XYZ file of N, CA and C in Angstrom:
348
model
N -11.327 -15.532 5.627
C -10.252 -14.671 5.168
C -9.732 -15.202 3.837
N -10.518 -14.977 2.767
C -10.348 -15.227 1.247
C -9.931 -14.150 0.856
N -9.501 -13.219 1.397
C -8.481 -12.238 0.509
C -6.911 -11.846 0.904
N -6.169 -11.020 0.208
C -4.924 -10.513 -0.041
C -5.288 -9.251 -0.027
N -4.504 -8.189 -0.030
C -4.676 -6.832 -0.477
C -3.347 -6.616 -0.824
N -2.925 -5.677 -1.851
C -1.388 -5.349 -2.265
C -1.452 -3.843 -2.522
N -0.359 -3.317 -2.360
C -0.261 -1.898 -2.206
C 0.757 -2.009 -4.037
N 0.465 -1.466 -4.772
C 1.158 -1.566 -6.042
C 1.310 0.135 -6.835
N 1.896 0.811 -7.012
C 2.167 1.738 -7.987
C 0.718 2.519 -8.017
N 0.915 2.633 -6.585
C -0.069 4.263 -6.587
C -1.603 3.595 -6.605
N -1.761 2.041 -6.340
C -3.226 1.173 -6.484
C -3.174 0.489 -5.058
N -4.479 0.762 -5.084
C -4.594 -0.655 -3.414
C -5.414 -1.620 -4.112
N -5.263 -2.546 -4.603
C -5.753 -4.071 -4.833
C -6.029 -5.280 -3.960
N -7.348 -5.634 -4.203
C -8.030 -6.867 -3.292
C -8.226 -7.938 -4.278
N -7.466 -9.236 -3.502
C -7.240 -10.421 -4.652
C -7.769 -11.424 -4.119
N -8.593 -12.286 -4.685
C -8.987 -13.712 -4.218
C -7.904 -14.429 -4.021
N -7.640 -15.066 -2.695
C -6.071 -15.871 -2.398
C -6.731 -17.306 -2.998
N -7.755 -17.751 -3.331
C -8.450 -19.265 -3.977
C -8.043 -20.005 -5.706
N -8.448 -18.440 -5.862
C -7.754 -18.221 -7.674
C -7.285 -17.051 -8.181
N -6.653 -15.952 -7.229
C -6.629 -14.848 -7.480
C -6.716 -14.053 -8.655
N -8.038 -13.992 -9.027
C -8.802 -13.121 -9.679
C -8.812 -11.721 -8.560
N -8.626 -10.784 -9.217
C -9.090 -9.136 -8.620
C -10.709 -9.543 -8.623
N -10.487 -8.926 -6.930
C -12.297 -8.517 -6.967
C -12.523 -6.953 -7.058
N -11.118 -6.119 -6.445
C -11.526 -4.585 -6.408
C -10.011 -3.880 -6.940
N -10.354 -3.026 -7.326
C -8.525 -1.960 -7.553
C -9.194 -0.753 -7.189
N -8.337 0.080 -6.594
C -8.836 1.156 -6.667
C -7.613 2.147 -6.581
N -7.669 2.835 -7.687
C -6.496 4.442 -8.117
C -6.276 5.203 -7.055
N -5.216 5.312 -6.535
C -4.844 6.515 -5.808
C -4.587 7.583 -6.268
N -4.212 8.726 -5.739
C -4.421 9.869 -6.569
C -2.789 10.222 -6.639
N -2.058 9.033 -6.804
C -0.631 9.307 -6.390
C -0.045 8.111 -7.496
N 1.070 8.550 -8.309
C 1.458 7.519 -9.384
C 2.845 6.965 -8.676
N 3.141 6.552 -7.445
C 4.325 6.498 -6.527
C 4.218 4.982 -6.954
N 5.276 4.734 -7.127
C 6.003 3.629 -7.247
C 5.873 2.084 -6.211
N 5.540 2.899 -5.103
C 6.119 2.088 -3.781
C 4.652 2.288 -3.089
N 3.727 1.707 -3.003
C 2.369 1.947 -1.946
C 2.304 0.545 -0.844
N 2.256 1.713 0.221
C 2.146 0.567 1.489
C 0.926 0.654 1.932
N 0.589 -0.577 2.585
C -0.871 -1.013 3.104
C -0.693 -1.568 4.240
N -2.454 -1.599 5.009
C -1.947 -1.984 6.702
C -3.765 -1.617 6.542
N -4.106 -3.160 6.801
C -5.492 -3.749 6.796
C -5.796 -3.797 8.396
N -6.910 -3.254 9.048
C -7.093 -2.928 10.215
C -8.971 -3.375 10.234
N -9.576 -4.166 11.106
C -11.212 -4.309 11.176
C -11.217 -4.451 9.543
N -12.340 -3.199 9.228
C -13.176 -2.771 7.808
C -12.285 -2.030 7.224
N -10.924 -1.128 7.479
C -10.515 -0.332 6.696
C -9.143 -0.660 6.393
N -8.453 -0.464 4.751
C -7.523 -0.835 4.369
C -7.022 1.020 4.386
N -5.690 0.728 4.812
C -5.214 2.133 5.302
C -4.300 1.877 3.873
N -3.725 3.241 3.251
C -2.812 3.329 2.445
C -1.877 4.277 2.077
N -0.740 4.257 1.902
C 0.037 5.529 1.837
C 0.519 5.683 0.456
N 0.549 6.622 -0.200
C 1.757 6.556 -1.359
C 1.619 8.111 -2.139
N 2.943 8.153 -2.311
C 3.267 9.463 -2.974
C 2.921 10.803 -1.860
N 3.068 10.581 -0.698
C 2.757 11.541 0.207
C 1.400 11.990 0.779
N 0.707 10.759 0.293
C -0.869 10.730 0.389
C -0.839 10.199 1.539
N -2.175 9.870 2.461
C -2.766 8.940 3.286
C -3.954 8.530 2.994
N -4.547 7.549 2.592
C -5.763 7.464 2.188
C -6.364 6.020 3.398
N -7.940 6.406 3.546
C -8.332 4.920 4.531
C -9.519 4.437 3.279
N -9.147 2.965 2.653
C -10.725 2.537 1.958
C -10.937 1.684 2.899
N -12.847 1.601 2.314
C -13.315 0.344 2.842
C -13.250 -1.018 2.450
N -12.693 -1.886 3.367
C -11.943 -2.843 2.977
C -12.963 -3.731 1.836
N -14.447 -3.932 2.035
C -15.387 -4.969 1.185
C -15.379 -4.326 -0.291
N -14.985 -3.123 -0.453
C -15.362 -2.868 -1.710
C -14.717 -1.217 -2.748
N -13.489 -1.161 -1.887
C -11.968 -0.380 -2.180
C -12.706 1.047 -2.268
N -13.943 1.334 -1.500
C -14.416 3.188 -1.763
C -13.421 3.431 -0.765
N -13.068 4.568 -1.552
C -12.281 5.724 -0.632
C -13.094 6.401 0.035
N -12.646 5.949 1.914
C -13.588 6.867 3.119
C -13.160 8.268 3.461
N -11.792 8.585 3.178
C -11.014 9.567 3.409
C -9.533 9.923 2.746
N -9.365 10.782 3.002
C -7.654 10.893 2.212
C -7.208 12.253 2.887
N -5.924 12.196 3.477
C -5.227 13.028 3.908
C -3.901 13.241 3.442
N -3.651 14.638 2.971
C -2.303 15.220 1.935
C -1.383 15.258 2.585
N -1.414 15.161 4.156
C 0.123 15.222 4.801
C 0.728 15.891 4.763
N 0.513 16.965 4.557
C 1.332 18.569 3.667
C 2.451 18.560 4.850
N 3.523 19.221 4.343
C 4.718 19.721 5.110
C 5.595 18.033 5.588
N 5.142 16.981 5.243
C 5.872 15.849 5.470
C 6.566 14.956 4.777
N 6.276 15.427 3.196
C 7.197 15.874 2.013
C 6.845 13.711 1.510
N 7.616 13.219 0.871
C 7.127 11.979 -0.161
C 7.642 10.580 -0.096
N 8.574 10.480 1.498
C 9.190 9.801 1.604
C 8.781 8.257 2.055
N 9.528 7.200 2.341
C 9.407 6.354 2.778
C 8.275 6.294 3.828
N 7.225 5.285 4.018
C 6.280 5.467 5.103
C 6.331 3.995 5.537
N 6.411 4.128 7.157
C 5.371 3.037 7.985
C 4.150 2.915 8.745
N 3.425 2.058 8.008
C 1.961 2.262 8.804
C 2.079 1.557 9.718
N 1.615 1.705 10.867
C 1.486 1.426 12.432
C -0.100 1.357 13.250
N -0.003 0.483 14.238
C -1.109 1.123 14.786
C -1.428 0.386 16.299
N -1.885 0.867 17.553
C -1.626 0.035 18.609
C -2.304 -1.118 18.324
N -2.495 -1.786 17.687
C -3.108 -2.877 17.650
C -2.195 -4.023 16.830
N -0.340 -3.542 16.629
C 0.553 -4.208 16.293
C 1.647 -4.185 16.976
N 2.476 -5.053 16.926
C 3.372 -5.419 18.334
C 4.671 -4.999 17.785
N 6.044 -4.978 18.174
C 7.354 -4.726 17.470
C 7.570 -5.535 16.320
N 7.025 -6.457 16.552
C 7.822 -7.928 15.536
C 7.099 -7.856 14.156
N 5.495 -7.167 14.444
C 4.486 -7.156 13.004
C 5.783 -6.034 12.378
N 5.833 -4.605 12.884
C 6.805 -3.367 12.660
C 7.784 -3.780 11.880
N 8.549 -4.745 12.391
C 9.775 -5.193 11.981
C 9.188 -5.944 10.998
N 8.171 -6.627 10.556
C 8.421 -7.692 9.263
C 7.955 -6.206 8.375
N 6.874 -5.412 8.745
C 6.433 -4.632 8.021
C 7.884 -3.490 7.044
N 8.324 -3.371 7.964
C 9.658 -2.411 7.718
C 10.464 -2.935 6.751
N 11.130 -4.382 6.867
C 11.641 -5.511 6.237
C 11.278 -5.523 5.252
N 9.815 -5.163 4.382
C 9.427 -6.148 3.561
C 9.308 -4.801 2.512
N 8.859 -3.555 3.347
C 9.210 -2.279 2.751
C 9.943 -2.210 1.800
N 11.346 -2.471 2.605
C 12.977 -1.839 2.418
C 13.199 -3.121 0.859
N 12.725 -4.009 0.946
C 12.488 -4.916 0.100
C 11.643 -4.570 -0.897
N 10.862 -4.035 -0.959
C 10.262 -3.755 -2.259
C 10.915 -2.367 -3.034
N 11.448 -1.199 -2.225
C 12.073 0.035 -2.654
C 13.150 -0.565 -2.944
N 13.992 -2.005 -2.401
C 15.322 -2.179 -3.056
C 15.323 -2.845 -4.790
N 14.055 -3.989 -4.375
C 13.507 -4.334 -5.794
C 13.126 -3.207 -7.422
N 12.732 -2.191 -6.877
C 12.467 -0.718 -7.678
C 13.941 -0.404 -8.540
N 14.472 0.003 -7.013
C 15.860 0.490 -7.727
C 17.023 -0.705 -8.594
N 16.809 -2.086 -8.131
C 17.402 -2.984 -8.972
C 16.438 -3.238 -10.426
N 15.798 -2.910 -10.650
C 14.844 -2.964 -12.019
C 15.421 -1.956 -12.377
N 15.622 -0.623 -11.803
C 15.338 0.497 -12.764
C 17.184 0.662 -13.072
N 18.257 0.058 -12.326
C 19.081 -0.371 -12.502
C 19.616 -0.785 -13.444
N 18.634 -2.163 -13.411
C 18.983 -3.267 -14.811
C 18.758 -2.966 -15.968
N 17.438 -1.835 -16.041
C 16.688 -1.163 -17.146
C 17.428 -0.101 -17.820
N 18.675 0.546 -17.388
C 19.158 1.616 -17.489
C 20.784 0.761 -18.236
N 21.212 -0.292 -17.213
C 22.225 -0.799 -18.031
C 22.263 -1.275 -19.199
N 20.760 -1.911 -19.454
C 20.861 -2.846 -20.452
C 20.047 -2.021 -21.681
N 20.059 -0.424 -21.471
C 19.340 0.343 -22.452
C 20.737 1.339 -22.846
N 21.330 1.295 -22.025
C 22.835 1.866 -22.262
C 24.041 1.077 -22.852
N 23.187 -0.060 -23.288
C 24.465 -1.090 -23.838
C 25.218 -2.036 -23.081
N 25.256 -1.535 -21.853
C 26.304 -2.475 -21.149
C 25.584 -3.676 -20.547
């Protein structure tokens, strides 16, 4: 287990944890800010911008993608029986933590372009 995967601004990225060099990126078809991931066997599951997409984990091809229609662009948790309450809860946690990080950038970016 020599890798990472990161869900980043609409990208699912696979990183060497040794020297992290990128071995794969791969574009979602979604420029969302906030992309969550949830690595399962062979497939890296991914959500963002109201997308669902599953790649294959060795080499970031997209196996599928589902539009989710009618469930509109919001916040997502990936789940799956093969995770217990406590994975949920760090997963949720770490979420709410990166959408709070967003809005304190775009925050700071707005004060300090407005002068104050």
């Amino acid at each position: 287990m020599n890798h990472i995967y990161l869900g980043i601004k609409g990208k699912a990225v696979c990183v060497d944890k040794n020297n992290g060099n990128i071995i794969w990126q791969t574009t979602l078809k979604s420029t969302s800010s906030v992309t969550n991931i949830y690595l399962e066997d062979n497939k890296l599951f991914a959500y963002s911008g109201g997308h669902l997409f599953c790649l294959n984990k060795a080499d970031g091809t997209m196996l599928w993608e589902n539009e989710l229609k009618g469930f509109g662009y919001g916040p997502c948790i990936i789940a799956s029986e093969n995770q217990d309450a406590a994975q949920i809860n760090a997963q949720l946690a770490a979420q709410q933590a990166a959408a709070a990080a967003v809005i304190t950038a775009s925050t700071v970016a707005t004060t300090s372009n407005s002068g104050g």
